[in-house]
Amino acid sequence: MNSKHSIAVIVPGGLGAHENIPVLLGLLGRLSAKFDVSIYSFSSLEFHPSLLMASCTITTAPRLLRSNLMKAIYFIWRIRKDHKARPFVIIHGFWIMLQGVAAVLSGKILNIPSVVTLPGGDATYIPSIRYGSLSNPVHKMLAAWCIRHASRIVMLTRFQQAMMQSYGISKEQISIIPYGVDVNKFQYRPHPFSKPLQLISIGNLNSVKDPFTLMKTFSTLSRRQDCRLTVIGSDMMNGKVQDYARELGVYEKIRWEGKLKYNDIPSALSSADILLISSLYEGQAVVVLEAFASGVIVVGTNVGLLADLGDHNVTAPPGDAAALTNIMEELIRQPEKIHSLQTKNRSTAEQYSDEWTLGEYLKLYGELIALHQS
């Protein structure tokens, strides 16, 4: 007889065979070893084989339901129906709009705990680039309601929590659980800086990643040091970043890889010296831990996990290309510090491993289940 508890997980997507969010995919796969996991996905793309092998139950909304609101209503009904057949002990929504809202409403209807994880832009708003869900008054109202009524909110970083609080949305019961990385997948290969220095940027070219500051930083550094840059990620800006690189005269020094499969990222990192991050905002930036695990130095803006770690020797304010350049030049001048920094970074990656993340969620679920049953 199956003695595992059942949990319901509501996601927008990110679990496809070809398009997926690797850390979310991995987390749900590991949770399935501990729970019977029923996944309710707003996306109906072909699902990743690992979830099918993990025996997760996957439900998608009927194709005739086009709007997310109708999908949310459908899943609230479907979760209630499935709960009668095999009761859930937790309902967990990833993102607020509208997965988290559906999770909280379902929890209230069924009188069971609800958890909402906020992975990114649904907890912020950056007016200059119109990024983040909180720009919409209705979304902000729903976010505030969802956060107030969820049994527990999970955020990836304290930085993310502070950003949310700056918009007047707060909650006492918040757990900070970053996505961990598979440290066995990202092999530790510490090495002295190469000549020419090899920089890498991993992330889609979009406004929140601020690729123009990335280009400006690389341009300034390349005038002073022999260096090259590899850019990995889909172009969401229709060639504007490449045009800017041409204006700066550095286009030919950049290898534009486009989007890579996740399994190719460890190899790309293994040949890099510095991961350069220029983002205006990050909920976490999992790539920081992936670089740490690989022995790659990270220099970036003071957002997401980098802000939480608080190492001001390798971070700069968003948009400050001069400061980012100065940090890298300082590292080049002090090669004796590189190995100790690589060692410290690897230790941080091992601390925040994927198994650690699983353990934190298991503790959270156990706490909520025990509290509900008491």
Tab-separated table of C-alpha atoms in Angstrom:
chain	number	residue	atom	x	y	z
A	1	MET	CA	0.000	0.000	0.000
A	2	ASN	CA	1.306	3.466	-0.904
A	3	SER	CA	2.009	5.379	2.316
A	4	LYS	CA	3.256	8.595	0.721
A	5	HIS	CA	1.343	11.821	1.274
A	6	SER	CA	-0.125	13.538	-1.779
A	7	ILE	CA	0.622	17.125	-2.763
A	8	ALA	CA	-0.811	19.282	-5.545
A	9	VAL	CA	1.548	21.569	-7.457
A	10	ILE	CA	0.302	24.321	-9.779
A	11	VAL	CA	2.756	25.693	-12.351
A	12	PRO	CA	2.514	28.005	-15.382
A	13	GLY	CA	4.617	25.595	-17.451
A	14	GLY	CA	8.369	25.193	-17.558
A	15	LEU	CA	8.222	21.397	-17.584
A	16	GLY	CA	8.344	20.710	-21.313
A	17	ALA	CA	10.470	18.144	-23.086
A	18	HIS	CA	12.259	20.908	-25.027
A	19	GLU	CA	11.398	24.134	-23.160
A	20	ASN	CA	11.741	23.898	-19.397
A	21	ILE	CA	13.012	25.486	-16.200
A	22	PRO	CA	15.695	22.996	-15.111
A	23	VAL	CA	15.681	23.839	-11.396
A	24	LEU	CA	11.883	23.545	-11.177
A	25	LEU	CA	11.920	20.332	-13.181
A	26	GLY	CA	14.583	18.876	-10.905
A	27	LEU	CA	12.836	19.940	-7.701
A	28	LEU	CA	9.530	18.341	-8.694
A	29	GLY	CA	11.319	15.167	-9.722
A	30	ARG	CA	13.021	14.913	-6.330
A	31	LEU	CA	9.795	15.717	-4.466
A	32	SER	CA	8.124	12.818	-6.280
A	33	ALA	CA	10.420	10.412	-4.421
A	34	LYS	CA	8.913	11.628	-1.147
A	35	PHE	CA	5.314	12.428	-2.133
A	36	ASP	CA	2.688	11.493	-4.663
A	37	VAL	CA	2.929	14.650	-6.767
A	38	SER	CA	-0.019	15.827	-8.854
A	39	ILE	CA	1.056	18.602	-11.230
A	40	TYR	CA	-1.479	21.044	-12.679
A	41	SER	CA	0.114	22.922	-15.572
A	42	PHE	CA	-1.255	25.985	-17.355
A	43	SER	CA	0.855	24.915	-20.351
A	44	SER	CA	-0.043	21.818	-22.346
A	45	LEU	CA	3.316	21.287	-24.088
A	46	GLU	CA	4.800	17.808	-24.240
A	47	PHE	CA	6.212	17.092	-20.785
A	48	HIS	CA	9.761	16.165	-19.912
A	49	PRO	CA	10.336	12.383	-19.756
A	50	SER	CA	11.884	12.651	-16.280
A	51	LEU	CA	8.508	13.641	-14.813
A	52	LEU	CA	6.803	10.697	-16.464
A	53	MET	CA	9.524	8.380	-15.156
A	54	ALA	CA	9.047	9.885	-11.694
A	55	SER	CA	5.390	8.827	-11.850
A	56	CYS	CA	4.072	12.344	-11.368
A	57	THR	CA	0.423	12.790	-12.289
A	58	ILE	CA	0.154	15.652	-14.788
A	59	THR	CA	-3.066	17.503	-15.581
A	60	THR	CA	-3.439	20.286	-18.133
A	61	ALA	CA	-6.399	22.551	-18.759
A	62	PRO	CA	-8.680	21.759	-21.722
A	63	ARG	CA	-7.456	23.497	-24.882
A	64	LEU	CA	-10.681	25.481	-25.238
A	65	LEU	CA	-9.738	27.389	-22.071
A	66	ARG	CA	-7.510	30.128	-23.463
A	67	SER	CA	-7.267	32.642	-20.607
A	68	ASN	CA	-5.262	32.046	-17.442
A	69	LEU	CA	-8.294	33.065	-15.389
A	70	MET	CA	-10.387	30.261	-16.880
A	71	LYS	CA	-7.515	27.808	-16.389
A	72	ALA	CA	-7.212	28.843	-12.735
A	73	ILE	CA	-10.943	28.313	-12.190
A	74	TYR	CA	-10.734	24.919	-13.892
A	75	PHE	CA	-7.815	23.801	-11.728
A	76	ILE	CA	-9.562	24.888	-8.526
A	77	TRP	CA	-12.481	22.654	-9.552
A	78	ARG	CA	-10.199	19.809	-10.643
A	79	ILE	CA	-8.077	19.871	-7.476
A	80	ARG	CA	-11.230	19.712	-5.366
A	81	LYS	CA	-12.399	16.709	-7.399
A	82	ASP	CA	-9.016	14.927	-7.167
A	83	HIS	CA	-8.803	15.670	-3.449
A	84	LYS	CA	-11.903	13.540	-2.862
A	85	ALA	CA	-10.207	10.528	-4.471
A	86	ARG	CA	-6.868	10.958	-2.683
A	87	PRO	CA	-6.631	13.828	-0.186
A	88	PHE	CA	-3.827	16.336	-0.598
A	89	VAL	CA	-1.852	17.531	2.426
A	90	ILE	CA	-0.317	20.581	0.697
A	91	ILE	CA	-1.202	22.718	-2.317
A	92	HIS	CA	1.823	24.505	-3.763
A	93	GLY	CA	1.675	27.225	-6.418
A	94	PHE	CA	4.740	28.497	-8.283
A	95	TRP	CA	4.338	32.176	-9.239
A	96	ILE	CA	1.411	34.292	-8.054
A	97	MET	CA	-0.454	35.052	-11.283
A	98	LEU	CA	-2.540	32.998	-11.249
A	99	GLN	CA	-0.985	29.775	-9.999
A	100	GLY	CA	-0.476	31.062	-6.464
A	101	VAL	CA	-3.962	32.543	-6.333
A	102	ALA	CA	-5.427	29.188	-7.414
A	103	ALA	CA	-3.341	27.368	-4.786
A	104	VAL	CA	-4.454	29.667	-1.958
A	105	LEU	CA	-8.125	29.531	-2.976
A	106	SER	CA	-7.957	25.732	-3.240
A	107	GLY	CA	-6.339	25.546	0.175
A	108	LYS	CA	-9.107	27.625	1.692
A	109	ILE	CA	-11.850	25.573	0.023
A	110	LEU	CA	-10.314	22.262	1.128
A	111	ASN	CA	-9.015	23.552	4.479
A	112	ILE	CA	-5.424	22.442	3.859
A	113	PRO	CA	-2.150	24.413	3.886
A	114	SER	CA	-1.107	26.373	0.812
A	115	VAL	CA	2.418	27.367	-0.197
A	116	VAL	CA	3.307	29.930	-2.864
A	117	THR	CA	6.818	30.267	-4.292
A	118	LEU	CA	7.696	33.581	-5.949
A	119	PRO	CA	10.495	32.870	-8.443
A	120	GLY	CA	10.856	36.259	-10.111
A	121	GLY	CA	9.064	39.273	-11.505
A	122	ASP	CA	5.751	38.800	-9.718
A	123	ALA	CA	7.240	40.412	-6.604
A	124	THR	CA	8.587	43.617	-8.118
A	125	TYR	CA	8.155	46.472	-10.587
A	126	ILE	CA	10.879	48.423	-12.404
A	127	PRO	CA	9.179	51.450	-14.018
A	128	SER	CA	12.079	52.350	-16.331
A	129	ILE	CA	11.683	49.106	-18.274
A	130	ARG	CA	8.092	48.265	-17.292
A	131	TYR	CA	9.201	44.994	-15.759
A	132	GLY	CA	7.269	43.129	-13.082
A	133	SER	CA	3.687	42.207	-12.297
A	134	LEU	CA	3.249	44.836	-9.584
A	135	SER	CA	2.885	47.544	-12.251
A	136	ASN	CA	-0.719	46.431	-12.704
A	137	PRO	CA	-2.996	47.582	-9.815
A	138	VAL	CA	-5.158	44.459	-10.126
A	139	HIS	CA	-2.097	42.207	-10.079
A	140	LYS	CA	-0.728	44.072	-7.066
A	141	MET	CA	-4.036	43.650	-5.235
A	142	LEU	CA	-4.131	39.922	-6.042
A	143	ALA	CA	-0.475	39.544	-5.045
A	144	ALA	CA	-1.137	41.217	-1.693
A	145	TRP	CA	-4.192	39.007	-1.104
A	146	CYS	CA	-2.336	35.845	-2.105
A	147	ILE	CA	0.660	36.620	0.100
A	148	ARG	CA	-1.544	37.544	3.049
A	149	HIS	CA	-3.659	34.371	2.879
A	150	ALA	CA	-1.104	31.708	1.908
A	151	SER	CA	-0.007	29.448	4.754
A	152	ARG	CA	3.585	30.161	3.754
A	153	ILE	CA	5.316	32.278	1.132
A	154	VAL	CA	8.645	31.074	-0.245
A	155	MET	CA	11.070	33.569	-1.727
A	156	LEU	CA	14.405	32.824	-3.301
A	157	THR	CA	16.401	35.583	-1.604
A	158	ARG	CA	16.215	38.249	1.087
A	159	PHE	CA	16.828	40.759	-1.709
A	160	GLN	CA	13.578	39.657	-3.340
A	161	GLN	CA	11.754	39.936	-0.017
A	162	ALA	CA	13.032	43.488	0.530
A	163	MET	CA	11.938	44.523	-2.955
A	164	MET	CA	8.441	43.199	-2.316
A	165	GLN	CA	8.223	44.976	1.032
A	166	SER	CA	9.197	48.247	-0.645
A	167	TYR	CA	5.846	48.046	-2.449
A	168	GLY	CA	3.949	47.738	0.817
A	169	ILE	CA	3.432	43.972	0.648
A	170	SER	CA	4.717	42.019	3.624
A	171	LYS	CA	4.134	38.829	5.582
A	172	GLU	CA	5.693	37.418	8.719
A	173	GLN	CA	5.650	33.789	7.623
A	174	ILE	CA	8.183	33.864	4.781
A	175	SER	CA	10.727	31.143	4.061
A	176	ILE	CA	13.852	31.983	2.054
A	177	ILE	CA	14.726	28.936	-0.056
A	178	PRO	CA	16.996	29.512	-3.067
A	179	TYR	CA	17.023	26.994	-5.881
A	180	GLY	CA	20.042	24.765	-5.358
A	181	VAL	CA	22.256	23.292	-8.062
A	182	ASP	CA	23.499	19.813	-8.831
A	183	VAL	CA	27.138	20.182	-7.801
A	184	ASN	CA	27.960	16.888	-9.506
A	185	LYS	CA	26.703	18.221	-12.828
A	186	PHE	CA	28.885	21.331	-12.538
A	187	GLN	CA	32.381	19.962	-12.008
A	188	TYR	CA	34.802	22.077	-9.994
A	189	ARG	CA	37.709	23.118	-12.228
A	190	PRO	CA	39.602	25.966	-10.532
A	191	HIS	CA	42.269	27.585	-12.679
A	192	PRO	CA	44.263	30.818	-12.978
A	193	PHE	CA	42.867	33.485	-15.275
A	194	SER	CA	43.429	32.786	-18.955
A	195	LYS	CA	45.186	34.987	-21.495
A	196	PRO	CA	43.147	36.414	-23.090
A	197	LEU	CA	40.719	36.662	-20.167
A	198	GLN	CA	37.537	34.701	-20.894
A	199	LEU	CA	34.277	36.352	-19.801
A	200	ILE	CA	30.865	34.734	-20.114
A	201	SER	CA	27.295	36.010	-19.832
A	202	ILE	CA	24.444	33.513	-19.460
A	203	GLY	CA	20.909	34.850	-19.733
A	204	ASN	CA	18.447	36.000	-22.354
A	205	LEU	CA	19.097	39.365	-23.958
A	206	ASN	CA	16.205	41.360	-22.517
A	207	SER	CA	15.716	44.651	-20.718
A	208	VAL	CA	15.870	43.309	-17.155
A	209	LYS	CA	19.265	41.690	-17.840
A	210	ASP	CA	20.519	45.121	-19.001
A	211	PRO	CA	22.766	43.832	-21.799
A	212	PHE	CA	23.754	47.388	-22.734
A	213	THR	CA	25.611	47.733	-19.426
A	214	LEU	CA	27.147	44.335	-20.178
A	215	MET	CA	28.414	45.615	-23.543
A	216	LYS	CA	29.650	48.880	-22.058
A	217	THR	CA	31.522	47.008	-19.314
A	218	PHE	CA	33.158	44.653	-21.782
A	219	SER	CA	34.053	47.519	-24.105
A	220	THR	CA	35.793	49.428	-21.306
A	221	LEU	CA	37.659	46.354	-20.077
A	222	SER	CA	38.730	45.318	-23.588
A	223	ARG	CA	40.434	48.682	-24.105
A	224	ARG	CA	42.605	47.986	-21.050
A	225	GLN	CA	42.946	44.196	-21.033
A	226	ASP	CA	43.146	41.404	-23.585
A	227	CYS	CA	39.775	39.700	-23.144
A	228	ARG	CA	36.941	37.921	-24.934
A	229	LEU	CA	33.234	37.555	-24.150
A	230	THR	CA	30.841	34.675	-24.794
A	231	VAL	CA	27.135	35.547	-24.722
A	232	ILE	CA	24.662	32.710	-24.159
A	233	GLY	CA	20.914	33.292	-24.313
A	234	SER	CA	18.041	34.023	-26.659
A	235	ASP	CA	17.891	37.472	-28.247
A	236	MET	CA	14.670	39.163	-27.118
A	237	MET	CA	15.750	42.617	-28.343
A	238	ASN	CA	15.813	42.104	-32.110
A	239	GLY	CA	19.532	42.642	-32.650
A	240	LYS	CA	19.791	45.931	-30.733
A	241	VAL	CA	22.482	44.561	-28.424
A	242	GLN	CA	24.584	43.373	-31.364
A	243	ASP	CA	24.183	46.788	-33.008
A	244	TYR	CA	25.392	48.449	-29.808
A	245	ALA	CA	28.388	46.108	-29.690
A	246	ARG	CA	29.272	47.199	-33.235
A	247	GLU	CA	29.014	50.869	-32.212
A	248	LEU	CA	31.421	50.183	-29.357
A	249	GLY	CA	33.784	48.317	-31.674
A	250	VAL	CA	33.691	45.034	-29.729
A	251	TYR	CA	31.339	42.917	-31.835
A	252	GLU	CA	34.174	40.803	-33.267
A	253	LYS	CA	35.510	40.056	-29.777
A	254	ILE	CA	32.219	38.460	-28.750
A	255	ARG	CA	31.042	34.930	-29.454
A	256	TRP	CA	27.249	35.025	-29.771
A	257	GLU	CA	26.120	31.500	-28.923
A	258	GLY	CA	22.382	32.115	-28.715
A	259	LYS	CA	20.365	29.674	-26.676
A	260	LEU	CA	22.134	26.514	-25.498
A	261	LYS	CA	20.681	23.329	-24.076
A	262	TYR	CA	20.999	23.201	-20.309
A	263	ASN	CA	23.258	20.155	-20.553
A	264	ASP	CA	25.751	22.281	-22.516
A	265	ILE	CA	26.048	24.982	-19.831
A	266	PRO	CA	28.590	23.109	-17.636
A	267	SER	CA	30.955	22.791	-20.602
A	268	ALA	CA	30.544	26.481	-21.460
A	269	LEU	CA	31.346	27.478	-17.882
A	270	SER	CA	34.380	25.197	-17.723
A	271	SER	CA	36.261	27.376	-20.220
A	272	ALA	CA	35.325	30.712	-18.590
A	273	ASP	CA	37.250	32.803	-16.067
A	274	ILE	CA	34.544	35.274	-15.026
A	275	LEU	CA	30.757	35.150	-15.215
A	276	LEU	CA	29.597	38.738	-15.726
A	277	ILE	CA	26.078	39.664	-14.575
A	278	SER	CA	24.606	43.079	-15.403
A	279	SER	CA	20.964	42.556	-14.376
A	280	LEU	CA	18.761	45.318	-13.005
A	281	TYR	CA	16.838	42.701	-11.020
A	282	GLU	CA	17.071	39.003	-10.212
A	283	GLY	CA	14.892	36.944	-7.909
A	284	GLN	CA	17.968	34.757	-7.451
A	285	ALA	CA	20.050	34.087	-10.607
A	286	VAL	CA	20.678	30.337	-10.358
A	287	VAL	CA	23.596	30.744	-12.756
A	288	VAL	CA	25.573	32.302	-9.885
A	289	LEU	CA	25.597	28.980	-8.028
A	290	GLU	CA	26.301	27.087	-11.249
A	291	ALA	CA	29.368	29.263	-11.814
A	292	PHE	CA	30.421	28.930	-8.164
A	293	ALA	CA	30.222	25.150	-8.444
A	294	SER	CA	32.371	25.233	-11.597
A	295	GLY	CA	35.171	27.343	-10.129
A	296	VAL	CA	34.222	30.425	-12.162
A	297	ILE	CA	34.521	33.839	-10.509
A	298	VAL	CA	31.284	35.864	-10.554
A	299	VAL	CA	31.290	39.645	-10.929
A	300	GLY	CA	27.910	41.304	-11.109
A	301	THR	CA	25.319	43.779	-9.999
A	302	ASN	CA	24.114	43.782	-6.416
A	303	VAL	CA	20.846	41.933	-7.020
A	304	GLY	CA	19.382	38.515	-6.230
A	305	LEU	CA	21.670	35.987	-4.577
A	306	LEU	CA	24.737	38.195	-5.044
A	307	ALA	CA	23.042	40.839	-2.885
A	308	ASP	CA	22.254	38.248	-0.201
A	309	LEU	CA	25.825	36.962	-0.117
A	310	GLY	CA	26.993	40.512	0.511
A	311	ASP	CA	30.472	40.323	-1.027
A	312	HIS	CA	30.916	43.938	-2.087
A	313	ASN	CA	34.339	43.123	-3.530
A	314	VAL	CA	32.671	41.510	-6.552
A	315	THR	CA	29.397	43.462	-6.848
A	316	ALA	CA	28.423	46.895	-8.108
A	317	PRO	CA	25.200	48.911	-8.318
A	318	PRO	CA	22.971	48.107	-11.315
A	319	GLY	CA	23.919	50.099	-14.398
A	320	ASP	CA	27.432	50.934	-13.160
A	321	ALA	CA	29.684	49.676	-15.952
A	322	ALA	CA	32.711	51.543	-14.608
A	323	ALA	CA	32.456	49.843	-11.215
A	324	LEU	CA	32.079	46.395	-12.793
A	325	THR	CA	35.161	47.047	-14.922
A	326	ASN	CA	37.190	48.216	-11.924
A	327	ILE	CA	36.271	45.077	-9.963
A	328	MET	CA	37.544	42.823	-12.741
A	329	GLU	CA	40.756	44.817	-13.138
A	330	GLU	CA	41.362	44.567	-9.405
A	331	LEU	CA	40.986	40.783	-9.608
A	332	ILE	CA	43.428	40.653	-12.523
A	333	ARG	CA	45.973	42.603	-10.463
A	334	GLN	CA	45.635	40.190	-7.527
A	335	PRO	CA	45.922	36.669	-8.969
A	336	GLU	CA	46.788	35.294	-5.524
A	337	LYS	CA	43.176	35.927	-4.447
A	338	ILE	CA	41.613	33.934	-7.264
A	339	HIS	CA	42.078	30.450	-5.808
A	340	SER	CA	40.747	31.390	-2.358
A	341	LEU	CA	37.712	33.035	-3.971
A	342	GLN	CA	37.090	29.952	-6.118
A	343	THR	CA	37.323	27.720	-3.037
A	344	LYS	CA	34.885	29.905	-1.096
A	345	ASN	CA	32.455	29.963	-4.018
A	346	ARG	CA	32.517	26.188	-4.398
A	347	SER	CA	31.753	25.850	-0.689
A	348	THR	CA	28.761	28.174	-1.129
A	349	ALA	CA	27.482	26.092	-4.053
A	350	GLU	CA	27.780	22.921	-1.976
A	351	GLN	CA	25.880	24.608	0.850
A	352	TYR	CA	23.049	25.546	-1.538
A	353	SER	CA	22.879	22.249	-3.416
A	354	ASP	CA	19.739	20.801	-4.969
A	355	GLU	CA	19.577	18.296	-2.106
A	356	TRP	CA	19.669	21.172	0.396
A	357	THR	CA	16.729	22.820	-1.391
A	358	LEU	CA	14.780	19.558	-1.278
A	359	GLY	CA	15.510	19.259	2.439
A	360	GLU	CA	14.276	22.794	3.103
A	361	TYR	CA	10.994	22.110	1.293
A	362	LEU	CA	10.553	18.820	3.147
A	363	LYS	CA	11.028	20.632	6.467
A	364	LEU	CA	8.555	23.314	5.411
A	365	TYR	CA	5.937	20.789	4.312
A	366	GLY	CA	6.421	18.768	7.502
A	367	GLU	CA	5.988	21.858	9.658
A	368	LEU	CA	2.779	22.907	7.884
A	369	ILE	CA	1.313	19.387	7.926
A	370	ALA	CA	2.035	18.985	11.647
A	371	LEU	CA	0.574	22.414	12.411
A	372	HIS	CA	-2.553	21.611	10.406
A	373	GLN	CA	-3.049	18.269	12.145
A	374	SER	CA	-2.509	19.637	15.655
